[in-house]
Tab-separated table of C-alpha atoms in Angstrom:
chain	number	residue	atom	x	y	z
A	1	MET	CA	0.000	0.000	0.000
A	2	ARG	CA	1.080	3.576	-0.552
A	3	GLY	CA	0.887	6.843	1.325
A	4	GLU	CA	-2.165	9.048	1.479
A	5	ALA	CA	-1.728	12.752	0.985
A	6	PRO	CA	-4.167	15.616	1.332
A	7	GLY	CA	-4.057	18.888	-0.512
A	8	ALA	CA	-3.947	19.336	-4.250
A	9	ASP	CA	-0.421	19.614	-5.618
A	10	ALA	CA	-1.265	22.055	-8.383
A	11	ARG	CA	-3.919	24.553	-9.360
A	12	PRO	CA	-6.647	23.544	-11.804
A	13	GLY	CA	-5.177	23.586	-15.269
A	14	ASP	CA	-1.577	23.127	-14.088
A	15	ARG	CA	0.439	20.506	-15.891
A	16	ASP	CA	2.455	18.162	-13.740
A	17	GLY	CA	4.886	17.462	-16.546
A	18	ARG	CA	6.022	14.583	-18.663
A	19	ALA	CA	3.434	11.931	-18.386
A	20	ASP	CA	0.616	14.264	-19.443
A	21	ALA	CA	1.610	14.726	-23.046
A	22	GLY	CA	1.041	12.266	-25.834
A	23	CYS	CA	4.134	10.083	-26.045
A	24	ALA	CA	3.096	7.108	-28.101
A	25	SER	CA	5.478	5.542	-30.566
A	26	PRO	CA	5.415	2.694	-33.055
A	27	ARG	CA	8.232	0.751	-31.406
A	28	GLY	CA	6.634	0.829	-27.955
A	29	ALA	CA	3.338	-0.371	-29.389
A	30	ALA	CA	5.005	-3.429	-30.903
A	31	ARG	CA	4.892	-5.102	-27.491
A	32	PHE	CA	1.090	-4.826	-27.603
A	33	GLY	CA	0.395	-5.779	-31.195
A	34	GLY	CA	2.698	-3.734	-33.371
A	35	GLN	CA	0.464	-0.776	-34.238
A	36	ARG	CA	1.059	2.907	-33.788
A	37	PRO	CA	-0.605	4.145	-30.584
A	38	PHE	CA	-3.036	7.050	-30.674
A	39	THR	CA	-1.622	10.082	-28.892
A	40	GLY	CA	-4.872	11.643	-27.789
A	41	PRO	CA	-6.630	14.909	-28.610
A	42	VAL	CA	-4.734	18.118	-29.000
A	43	GLY	CA	-5.214	20.858	-26.448
A	44	GLY	CA	-3.655	23.327	-24.078
A	45	ALA	CA	-1.102	26.062	-24.338
A	46	PRO	CA	2.587	25.372	-25.016
A	47	ALA	CA	4.267	23.656	-22.085
A	48	PRO	CA	6.226	25.893	-19.689
A	49	PRO	CA	9.990	25.395	-19.520
A	50	ALA	CA	11.344	22.601	-17.379
A	51	GLY	CA	12.737	23.546	-14.001
A	52	PRO	CA	13.535	22.120	-10.581
A	53	HIS	CA	9.829	21.865	-9.727
A	54	ARG	CA	8.495	21.140	-13.202
A	55	PRO	CA	9.664	18.044	-15.038
A	56	PRO	CA	10.055	18.155	-18.805
A	57	ARG	CA	7.007	17.595	-20.944
A	58	MET	CA	7.098	15.341	-23.960
A	59	ALA	CA	7.016	17.140	-27.262
A	60	THR	CA	4.737	14.780	-29.172
A	61	GLU	CA	1.440	16.451	-30.131
A	62	ILE	CA	-1.037	15.518	-32.819
A	63	ALA	CA	-2.929	17.595	-35.313
A	64	PRO	CA	-6.419	18.723	-34.195
A	65	THR	CA	-8.005	16.496	-36.808
A	66	GLU	CA	-8.519	13.392	-34.667
A	67	PRO	CA	-12.224	12.564	-34.518
A	68	PHE	CA	-14.042	12.849	-31.235
A	69	LEU	CA	-15.075	9.220	-31.670
A	70	PRO	CA	-11.998	7.361	-32.941
A	71	SER	CA	-13.803	4.192	-34.100
A	72	PRO	CA	-17.415	5.064	-35.032
A	73	GLN	CA	-17.612	2.134	-37.425
A	74	LEU	CA	-17.569	-0.414	-34.597
A	75	ALA	CA	-20.771	-2.187	-33.650
A	76	PRO	CA	-21.158	-2.912	-29.922
A	77	ARG	CA	-19.510	-6.175	-28.958
A	78	GLU	CA	-21.113	-8.570	-26.513
A	79	GLY	CA	-21.108	-7.081	-23.033
A	80	ASP	CA	-20.313	-3.546	-24.269
A	81	LEU	CA	-23.841	-2.167	-24.265
A	82	PHE	CA	-22.632	1.426	-24.381
A	83	ASN	CA	-20.205	0.709	-27.251
A	84	LEU	CA	-17.247	2.182	-25.381
A	85	ASP	CA	-14.931	0.420	-27.809
A	86	ALA	CA	-15.934	3.069	-30.354
A	87	ALA	CA	-14.313	5.664	-28.102
A	88	LEU	CA	-10.960	3.839	-28.336
A	89	THR	CA	-8.593	3.618	-31.256
A	90	GLU	CA	-7.582	0.315	-32.760
A	91	GLU	CA	-4.206	0.652	-31.061
A	92	GLU	CA	-5.765	1.297	-27.665
A	93	ARG	CA	-7.985	-1.736	-28.008
A	94	ALA	CA	-4.955	-3.814	-29.036
A	95	VAL	CA	-3.124	-2.806	-25.848
A	96	ARG	CA	-6.141	-3.630	-23.691
A	97	ASP	CA	-6.728	-6.989	-25.346
A	98	SER	CA	-3.061	-7.937	-25.087
A	99	VAL	CA	-3.009	-7.276	-21.340
A	100	ARG	CA	-6.346	-9.057	-20.953
A	101	ARG	CA	-4.850	-12.181	-22.535
A	102	PHE	CA	-1.891	-12.007	-20.164
A	103	VAL	CA	-4.210	-11.746	-17.165
A	104	ASP	CA	-6.478	-14.551	-18.384
A	105	GLU	CA	-3.608	-16.911	-19.127
A	106	GLU	CA	-1.004	-16.105	-16.482
A	107	VAL	CA	-2.689	-14.322	-13.558
A	108	LEU	CA	-6.191	-15.720	-13.048
A	109	PRO	CA	-5.134	-19.388	-12.875
A	110	ILE	CA	-2.802	-18.738	-9.927
A	111	ILE	CA	-3.883	-15.564	-8.129
A	112	GLY	CA	-6.498	-17.180	-5.865
A	113	LYS	CA	-3.905	-19.469	-4.282
A	114	HIS	CA	-1.421	-16.614	-3.856
A	115	TYR	CA	-4.127	-14.579	-2.146
A	116	VAL	CA	-4.967	-17.381	0.282
A	117	ASP	CA	-1.270	-18.066	0.926
A	118	GLY	CA	-0.470	-14.377	1.345
A	119	THR	CA	2.252	-14.323	-1.321
A	120	PHE	CA	2.996	-12.133	-4.316
A	121	PRO	CA	3.554	-14.024	-7.611
A	122	ARG	CA	7.023	-12.592	-8.185
A	123	HIS	CA	7.659	-14.912	-11.118
A	124	LEU	CA	5.348	-12.672	-13.175
A	125	VAL	CA	7.622	-9.615	-12.887
A	126	PRO	CA	10.053	-10.426	-15.743
A	127	ARG	CA	7.136	-11.200	-18.048
A	128	MET	CA	5.399	-7.953	-17.112
A	129	GLY	CA	8.625	-6.105	-17.873
A	130	GLU	CA	8.983	-7.877	-21.199
A	131	LEU	CA	5.439	-6.850	-22.134
A	132	GLY	CA	6.138	-3.209	-21.271
A	133	PHE	CA	3.790	-2.759	-18.303
A	134	PHE	CA	6.239	-0.786	-16.140
A	135	GLY	CA	6.347	2.943	-16.806
A	136	ALA	CA	4.424	2.293	-20.014
A	137	ASN	CA	3.699	5.992	-20.579
A	138	LEU	CA	7.345	7.056	-20.212
A	139	PRO	CA	9.600	7.566	-23.249
A	140	GLU	CA	11.207	4.800	-25.242
A	141	GLU	CA	14.646	6.358	-24.933
A	142	TYR	CA	14.683	5.071	-21.347
A	143	GLY	CA	13.538	1.567	-22.258
A	144	CYS	CA	9.813	2.204	-21.734
A	145	ALA	CA	6.901	1.545	-24.072
A	146	GLY	CA	6.141	5.189	-24.875
A	147	LEU	CA	2.353	4.729	-24.824
A	148	ASN	CA	-0.276	7.382	-24.280
A	149	ASN	CA	-2.126	7.787	-21.006
A	150	VAL	CA	-5.320	6.071	-22.149
A	151	GLN	CA	-3.307	3.001	-23.109
A	152	TYR	CA	-1.525	3.177	-19.760
A	153	GLY	CA	-4.902	3.364	-17.994
A	154	LEU	CA	-6.207	0.358	-19.900
A	155	ILE	CA	-3.153	-1.610	-18.776
A	156	MET	CA	-3.981	-0.742	-15.158
A	157	GLN	CA	-7.634	-1.701	-15.697
A	158	GLU	CA	-6.780	-5.138	-17.007
A	159	LEU	CA	-4.103	-5.834	-14.386
A	160	GLU	CA	-6.527	-5.074	-11.577
A	161	ARG	CA	-9.134	-7.250	-13.237
A	162	GLY	CA	-6.668	-9.924	-12.173
A	163	ASP	CA	-5.927	-8.571	-8.695
A	164	SER	CA	-5.288	-5.240	-6.999
A	165	GLY	CA	-1.911	-6.562	-5.858
A	166	ILE	CA	-0.761	-7.049	-9.450
A	167	ARG	CA	-1.857	-3.571	-10.468
A	168	SER	CA	-0.359	-2.094	-7.287
A	169	PHE	CA	3.019	-3.583	-8.159
A	170	ALA	CA	2.933	-2.028	-11.631
A	171	SER	CA	1.571	1.273	-10.273
A	172	VAL	CA	4.345	1.624	-7.734
A	173	GLN	CA	7.072	0.577	-10.150
A	174	GLY	CA	5.940	2.971	-12.872
A	175	ALA	CA	4.168	5.930	-11.293
A	176	LEU	CA	5.894	6.134	-7.900
A	177	VAL	CA	9.439	4.975	-8.648
A	178	MET	CA	10.180	5.429	-12.339
A	179	TYR	CA	8.165	8.634	-12.681
A	180	PRO	CA	10.035	10.581	-9.952
A	181	ILE	CA	13.365	9.453	-11.400
A	182	TYR	CA	12.197	10.630	-14.821
A	183	ALA	CA	10.638	13.855	-13.542
A	184	PHE	CA	13.217	14.922	-10.943
A	185	GLY	CA	16.312	12.851	-11.629
A	186	SER	CA	19.544	13.723	-13.380
A	187	GLU	CA	20.209	12.359	-16.837
A	188	GLU	CA	22.712	9.959	-15.320
A	189	GLN	CA	20.100	8.672	-12.849
A	190	LYS	CA	17.562	8.194	-15.627
A	191	ARG	CA	20.000	6.257	-17.818
A	192	HIS	CA	21.160	4.106	-14.910
A	193	TRP	CA	17.824	3.190	-13.358
A	194	LEU	CA	14.921	3.498	-15.790
A	195	PRO	CA	15.807	0.820	-18.383
A	196	ARG	CA	16.471	-1.740	-15.644
A	197	MET	CA	13.225	-0.859	-13.874
A	198	ALA	CA	11.260	-0.995	-17.126
A	199	SER	CA	12.459	-4.552	-17.708
A	200	GLY	CA	11.716	-5.622	-14.127
A	201	GLU	CA	15.385	-6.359	-13.440
A	202	VAL	CA	15.302	-3.747	-10.662
A	203	ILE	CA	12.240	-3.473	-8.409
A	204	GLY	CA	11.517	-0.212	-6.621
A	205	CYS	CA	9.356	1.068	-3.780
A	206	PHE	CA	8.121	4.507	-2.694
A	207	GLY	CA	8.652	5.699	0.872
A	208	LEU	CA	6.423	8.643	1.829
A	209	THR	CA	3.856	7.469	4.412
A	210	GLU	CA	5.078	7.145	7.997
A	211	PRO	CA	3.545	5.332	10.987
A	212	ASP	CA	2.126	8.602	12.355
A	213	TYR	CA	1.823	10.599	9.135
A	214	GLY	CA	-0.409	9.181	6.419
A	215	SER	CA	-2.946	11.742	5.281
A	216	ASN	CA	-0.618	14.506	6.494
A	217	PRO	CA	2.740	13.745	4.853
A	218	ALA	CA	3.952	17.285	5.544
A	219	GLY	CA	4.405	16.198	9.154
A	220	MET	CA	6.955	13.515	8.279
A	221	ILE	CA	9.833	13.084	10.714
A	222	THR	CA	12.258	11.195	8.447
A	223	VAL	CA	15.334	13.392	8.167
A	224	ALA	CA	18.299	13.487	5.784
A	225	ARG	CA	21.263	15.362	7.255
A	226	GLU	CA	23.849	16.681	4.822
A	227	GLN	CA	27.466	15.814	5.609
A	228	ALA	CA	30.602	17.866	4.954
A	229	ASP	CA	31.306	15.987	1.707
A	230	GLY	CA	27.801	16.577	0.354
A	231	SER	CA	26.535	13.079	1.200
A	232	PHE	CA	23.491	12.505	3.423
A	233	VAL	CA	22.629	10.364	6.452
A	234	ILE	CA	18.960	9.385	6.593
A	235	ASP	CA	17.046	8.371	9.710
A	236	GLY	CA	13.349	7.524	9.932
A	237	ALA	CA	10.643	4.984	9.210
A	238	LYS	CA	8.079	4.474	6.444
A	239	MET	CA	4.884	2.433	6.674
A	240	TRP	CA	2.514	0.588	4.304
A	241	ILE	CA	5.107	0.346	1.554
A	242	THR	CA	4.169	-1.781	-1.470
A	243	ASN	CA	7.098	-3.854	-2.820
A	244	GLY	CA	9.141	-2.878	0.258
A	245	SER	CA	10.611	-6.300	0.994
A	246	ALA	CA	11.181	-7.096	-2.697
A	247	ALA	CA	12.701	-3.766	-3.719
A	248	HIS	CA	16.270	-3.250	-4.851
A	249	ALA	CA	15.920	0.539	-4.593
A	250	ALA	CA	13.629	2.856	-2.644
A	251	ILE	CA	12.543	6.411	-3.370
A	252	ILE	CA	12.716	7.908	0.116
A	253	TRP	CA	11.207	11.308	0.892
A	254	ALA	CA	12.776	13.154	3.811
A	255	LYS	CA	13.096	16.589	5.307
A	256	THR	CA	16.624	17.848	4.864
A	257	VAL	CA	19.085	19.575	7.182
A	258	ARG	CA	21.906	21.415	5.454
A	259	HIS	CA	25.493	20.878	6.639
A	260	GLY	CA	26.321	23.076	9.599
A	261	GLU	CA	22.673	23.528	10.605
A	262	THR	CA	20.734	21.716	13.323
A	263	ALA	CA	17.111	22.700	12.792
A	264	VAL	CA	14.961	20.404	10.645
A	265	GLY	CA	13.289	22.306	7.837
A	266	ASP	CA	9.568	22.506	7.116
A	267	ASP	CA	7.836	20.736	4.221
A	268	LYS	CA	9.676	22.988	1.755
A	269	SER	CA	12.862	21.118	2.679
A	270	ILE	CA	11.481	17.735	1.537
A	271	ARG	CA	13.664	16.057	-1.080
A	272	GLY	CA	13.646	12.673	-2.750
A	273	PHE	CA	16.527	10.175	-2.540
A	274	ILE	CA	17.282	6.974	-4.451
A	275	VAL	CA	18.369	4.539	-1.750
A	276	PRO	CA	19.616	1.045	-2.653
A	277	THR	CA	17.975	-1.318	-0.183
A	278	ASP	CA	21.261	-3.127	0.536
A	279	THR	CA	22.672	0.061	2.065
A	280	PRO	CA	23.743	-0.562	5.699
A	281	GLY	CA	21.069	0.595	8.133
A	282	PHE	CA	18.152	-0.006	5.707
A	283	ARG	CA	15.664	-2.704	6.772
A	284	ALA	CA	12.298	-3.825	5.412
A	285	ARG	CA	9.837	-5.762	7.553
A	286	ASP	CA	6.756	-7.407	6.071
A	287	GLN	CA	3.388	-6.339	7.445
A	288	LYS	CA	1.756	-9.431	8.919
A	289	GLY	CA	-1.924	-10.222	9.462
A	290	LYS	CA	-3.368	-8.471	6.404
A	291	LEU	CA	-6.935	-9.336	5.407
A	292	SER	CA	-6.642	-7.281	2.206
A	293	LEU	CA	-4.058	-7.101	-0.597
A	294	ARG	CA	-2.797	-10.484	0.500
A	295	ALA	CA	-1.197	-11.160	-2.893
A	296	SER	CA	1.001	-8.089	-2.469
A	297	ASP	CA	4.156	-7.344	-0.487
A	298	THR	CA	3.483	-4.625	2.098
A	299	SER	CA	6.281	-3.547	4.401
A	300	GLU	CA	7.578	-1.149	7.000
A	301	LEU	CA	10.903	0.468	6.133
A	302	VAL	CA	13.360	1.411	8.865
A	303	LEU	CA	16.321	3.669	8.102
A	304	GLU	CA	18.959	4.040	10.821
A	305	GLY	CA	22.049	5.989	9.872
A	306	VAL	CA	21.617	5.198	6.176
A	307	HIS	CA	24.531	6.926	4.438
A	308	VAL	CA	23.968	7.783	0.771
A	309	PRO	CA	26.243	9.736	-1.604
A	310	ALA	CA	25.470	13.222	-2.850
A	311	ASP	CA	24.290	11.855	-6.184
A	312	ALA	CA	21.517	9.863	-4.471
A	313	ILE	CA	19.366	12.983	-4.228
A	314	LEU	CA	16.837	13.657	-6.970
A	315	PRO	CA	18.126	17.096	-7.983
A	316	GLY	CA	14.821	18.339	-9.393
A	317	SER	CA	12.797	17.471	-6.300
A	318	GLY	CA	11.885	20.177	-3.838
A	319	GLY	CA	9.087	20.522	-1.311
A	320	LEU	CA	5.993	18.445	-0.656
A	321	LYS	CA	4.725	19.151	-4.155
A	322	SER	CA	7.242	16.686	-5.606
A	323	PRO	CA	5.913	13.507	-3.948
A	324	LEU	CA	2.347	14.724	-4.449
A	325	MET	CA	2.998	14.978	-8.171
A	326	CYS	CA	4.000	11.311	-8.101
A	327	LEU	CA	0.811	10.417	-6.244
A	328	THR	CA	-1.211	12.225	-8.905
A	329	GLN	CA	0.282	9.891	-11.508
A	330	ALA	CA	-0.530	6.808	-9.439
A	331	ARG	CA	-4.046	7.971	-8.571
A	332	TYR	CA	-4.804	8.345	-12.259
A	333	GLY	CA	-3.881	4.690	-12.801
A	334	ILE	CA	-5.970	3.659	-9.801
A	335	SER	CA	-9.040	5.313	-11.317
A	336	TRP	CA	-8.729	2.809	-14.182
A	337	GLY	CA	-7.549	-0.097	-12.057
A	338	ALA	CA	-10.528	-0.043	-9.708
A	339	LEU	CA	-12.774	-0.370	-12.750
A	340	GLY	CA	-10.905	-3.549	-13.676
A	341	ALA	CA	-11.818	-5.067	-10.316
A	342	ALA	CA	-15.412	-3.944	-10.837
A	343	ILE	CA	-15.482	-5.507	-14.308
A	344	ALA	CA	-14.205	-8.799	-12.905
A	345	CYS	CA	-16.965	-8.827	-10.301
A	346	PHE	CA	-19.647	-7.857	-12.824
A	347	GLU	CA	-18.563	-10.543	-15.290
A	348	GLU	CA	-18.476	-13.169	-12.555
A	349	ALA	CA	-21.902	-12.155	-11.244
A	350	THR	CA	-23.404	-12.133	-14.730
A	351	SER	CA	-22.063	-15.589	-15.544
A	352	TYR	CA	-23.245	-16.978	-12.210
A	353	ALA	CA	-26.695	-15.431	-12.572
A	354	LYS	CA	-27.176	-17.198	-15.913
A	355	GLN	CA	-26.087	-20.600	-14.597
A	356	ARG	CA	-27.306	-20.770	-11.007
A	357	VAL	CA	-30.797	-22.270	-10.914
A	358	MET	CA	-33.170	-21.606	-8.049
A	359	PHE	CA	-36.969	-22.090	-8.021
A	360	ASP	CA	-36.652	-23.859	-11.382
A	361	LYS	CA	-35.036	-20.994	-13.294
A	362	PRO	CA	-31.707	-19.139	-13.455
A	363	ILE	CA	-31.479	-16.496	-10.740
A	364	GLY	CA	-30.707	-14.006	-13.487
A	365	ALA	CA	-34.350	-14.227	-14.476
A	366	PHE	CA	-35.423	-12.653	-11.179
A	367	GLN	CA	-35.956	-8.899	-11.217
A	368	ILE	CA	-33.857	-8.251	-8.120
A	369	GLN	CA	-30.763	-9.759	-9.728
A	370	GLN	CA	-31.369	-7.994	-13.038
A	371	VAL	CA	-31.548	-4.669	-11.205
A	372	ARG	CA	-28.285	-5.523	-9.446
A	373	LEU	CA	-26.550	-6.257	-12.732
A	374	ALA	CA	-28.010	-3.194	-14.454
A	375	ASP	CA	-26.763	-0.961	-11.628
A	376	MET	CA	-23.298	-2.539	-11.791
A	377	LEU	CA	-22.968	-2.051	-15.528
A	378	THR	CA	-24.242	1.526	-15.401
A	379	GLU	CA	-21.688	2.532	-12.759
A	380	ILE	CA	-18.843	0.820	-14.640
A	381	VAL	CA	-19.725	2.668	-17.849
A	382	LYS	CA	-19.912	6.013	-16.045
A	383	GLY	CA	-16.559	5.346	-14.383
A	384	GLN	CA	-14.943	4.407	-17.688
A	385	LEU	CA	-16.183	7.608	-19.287
A	386	VAL	CA	-14.682	9.608	-16.409
A	387	SER	CA	-11.279	7.929	-16.707
A	388	LEU	CA	-11.298	8.043	-20.501
A	389	HIS	CA	-11.953	11.786	-20.524
A	390	LEU	CA	-9.294	12.262	-17.844
A	391	GLY	CA	-6.817	10.267	-19.923
A	392	ARG	CA	-7.536	12.363	-23.013
A	393	CYS	CA	-7.066	15.536	-20.972
A	394	LYS	CA	-3.856	14.138	-19.512
A	395	ASP	CA	-2.529	13.391	-22.994
A	396	ALA	CA	-3.389	16.946	-24.006
A	397	GLY	CA	-1.708	18.394	-20.906
A	398	VAL	CA	-4.887	20.051	-19.618
A	399	PHE	CA	-5.769	17.928	-16.590
A	400	SER	CA	-5.578	18.898	-12.918
A	401	PRO	CA	-5.011	17.006	-9.652
A	402	GLN	CA	-8.589	17.820	-8.681
A	403	MET	CA	-9.816	15.934	-11.744
A	404	VAL	CA	-7.711	12.971	-10.650
A	405	SER	CA	-9.177	13.167	-7.141
A	406	LEU	CA	-12.699	13.098	-8.577
A	407	ALA	CA	-11.907	10.061	-10.728
A	408	LYS	CA	-10.102	8.107	-8.009
A	409	ARG	CA	-12.770	8.890	-5.432
A	410	ASN	CA	-15.712	7.983	-7.659
A	411	ASN	CA	-14.325	4.911	-9.355
A	412	VAL	CA	-12.965	3.224	-6.249
A	413	ASN	CA	-16.208	3.946	-4.421
A	414	ILE	CA	-18.416	2.407	-7.109
A	415	ALA	CA	-16.028	-0.542	-7.464
A	416	THR	CA	-16.299	-1.348	-3.756
A	417	ASP	CA	-20.098	-1.256	-4.040
A	418	ILE	CA	-20.066	-3.486	-7.138
A	419	ALA	CA	-17.779	-6.027	-5.480
A	420	ARG	CA	-20.059	-6.211	-2.457
A	421	GLU	CA	-23.199	-6.616	-4.570
A	422	ALA	CA	-21.524	-9.294	-6.693
A	423	ARG	CA	-20.536	-11.193	-3.562
A	424	ARG	CA	-24.119	-11.055	-2.366
A	425	LEU	CA	-25.484	-12.256	-5.700
A	426	LEU	CA	-23.165	-15.266	-5.447
A	427	GLY	CA	-24.755	-16.237	-2.140
A	428	GLY	CA	-22.786	-18.639	0.049
A	429	ASN	CA	-20.462	-19.508	-2.824
A	430	GLY	CA	-19.317	-15.907	-2.821
A	431	ILE	CA	-17.140	-16.413	0.239
A	432	LEU	CA	-15.052	-19.137	-1.432
A	433	ALA	CA	-11.611	-18.402	-2.839
A	434	GLU	CA	-12.526	-20.017	-6.154
A	435	TYR	CA	-14.715	-16.975	-6.809
A	436	ALA	CA	-13.072	-13.578	-7.233
A	437	SER	CA	-15.647	-11.124	-5.908
A	438	MET	CA	-14.852	-11.350	-2.196
A	439	ARG	CA	-11.112	-11.137	-2.929
A	440	HIS	CA	-11.723	-7.968	-4.928
A	441	MET	CA	-14.072	-6.667	-2.237
A	442	ALA	CA	-11.371	-7.019	0.424
A	443	ASN	CA	-8.657	-5.571	-1.822
A	444	LEU	CA	-10.744	-2.549	-2.723
A	445	GLU	CA	-11.078	-1.620	0.939
A	446	SER	CA	-7.334	-0.933	0.832
A	447	VAL	CA	-7.562	0.885	-2.497
A	448	TYR	CA	-10.355	2.998	-0.966
A	449	THR	CA	-7.842	4.086	1.693
A	450	TYR	CA	-4.467	4.379	-0.015
A	451	GLU	CA	-3.268	7.097	-2.381
A	452	GLY	CA	-5.480	9.552	-0.526
A	453	THR	CA	-8.453	8.242	1.409
A	454	HIS	CA	-11.975	8.653	0.038
A	455	ASP	CA	-12.620	11.365	2.621
A	456	VAL	CA	-9.407	13.238	1.843
A	457	HIS	CA	-10.317	13.347	-1.844
A	458	SER	CA	-13.758	14.635	-0.803
A	459	LEU	CA	-12.060	17.528	0.976
A	460	ILE	CA	-9.803	18.236	-2.008
A	461	LEU	CA	-12.917	18.554	-4.146
A	462	GLY	CA	-14.665	20.571	-1.453
A	463	GLN	CA	-11.793	23.039	-1.416
A	464	ALA	CA	-11.898	23.301	-5.203
A	465	ILE	CA	-15.637	23.967	-5.071
A	466	THR	CA	-15.721	26.492	-2.197
A	467	GLY	CA	-12.223	27.922	-2.202
A	468	LEU	CA	-12.060	27.083	1.510
A	469	SER	CA	-9.596	24.582	2.960
A	470	ALA	CA	-10.818	22.016	5.494
A	471	PHE	CA	-7.251	20.872	6.230
A	472	LYS	CA	-6.270	23.842	8.397
């Protein structure tokens, strides 16, 4: 699980940088079927110059001739009553279908056992890297797939259709580890780390949340003290860290104390550090007793006198805004991922309702179950339209963190409701591990909480609506 953070990290209309702009490329798409990805609608003013608080934006833009409906010729396929496929390009559908095949063939047959056993299927990581799932919307020059943000979102949707733990792994690796290195790192750091992370050779984790500071990360007490030679010594602890015990490198966020000073700075002093997990003084302890996200590694990180060189710092990071920008990237993926869990539950409930016979007819013939299924499908379609529009805006560079909060808040909320209703439709069978709905229901309770709790996102939206902050 990852840290929750409150306030918005940019004003409406601000661009958080690189991963907003269309960045699709033919070579990256080859991993998903060999066609040129769609780069999204044009929009927005020219990107501002890169700086220490604003990562570079990709240059790829498309002409304003793309149709509003990329594939109007498509007839609705079975199960797609709203014909959402018509809103996707051929390339976007190819990416989705490729990931769906991977999940059907390599995740679903084994994930139930991993969930019951409380283990993450680590053997899938190299394959996921080979298929380009990690940092898929980052540029090819760093070994990534170079896809647009809608394609990236569809990857997250299909991975979470398998399990939230699988999507969480990819989310952390791409949005919370690779993105900050891309956005705030030096060119040397990017060249050293990103290709190896994209392939899955190096696993990363993101250390922001602390035992006493989740929704208020500005209060963190992890400190990095600068030494006379420019190196840093880091002391502190991080909690609820996905991939923590498996990671080879951690992105650690800490308040900094300059050499010769004693006072710890405020949240403006927060900087990011790349910390190899084999550094003396770094320990990861697995969180035991989880009833959710059981097929995911969740850890506490302890840093005691961890000495890192001067070049471990992410030079472009500065202030709380930097880690919040990373969370914005991850929250966007979650808005799609939660829909994948909802789709899995809806498909399972629909299949069961057609086959389960009670009172001499399939239970799907009863009005109460038809209403259940109709409500599920309606909420999934609405959620997909929200995330699709957000992805198009993100590709055009005209999205805001508040839009991401709305999408994450809504889609996770409706997914938790759908999972619960699917479990109920399944009756007693719904509590068995051979069915997916209760596993998704339990996982989504964590997704509801991490990356900004449902209530925190409500307050972000409330502030955007009223102009009044509820946080202070």
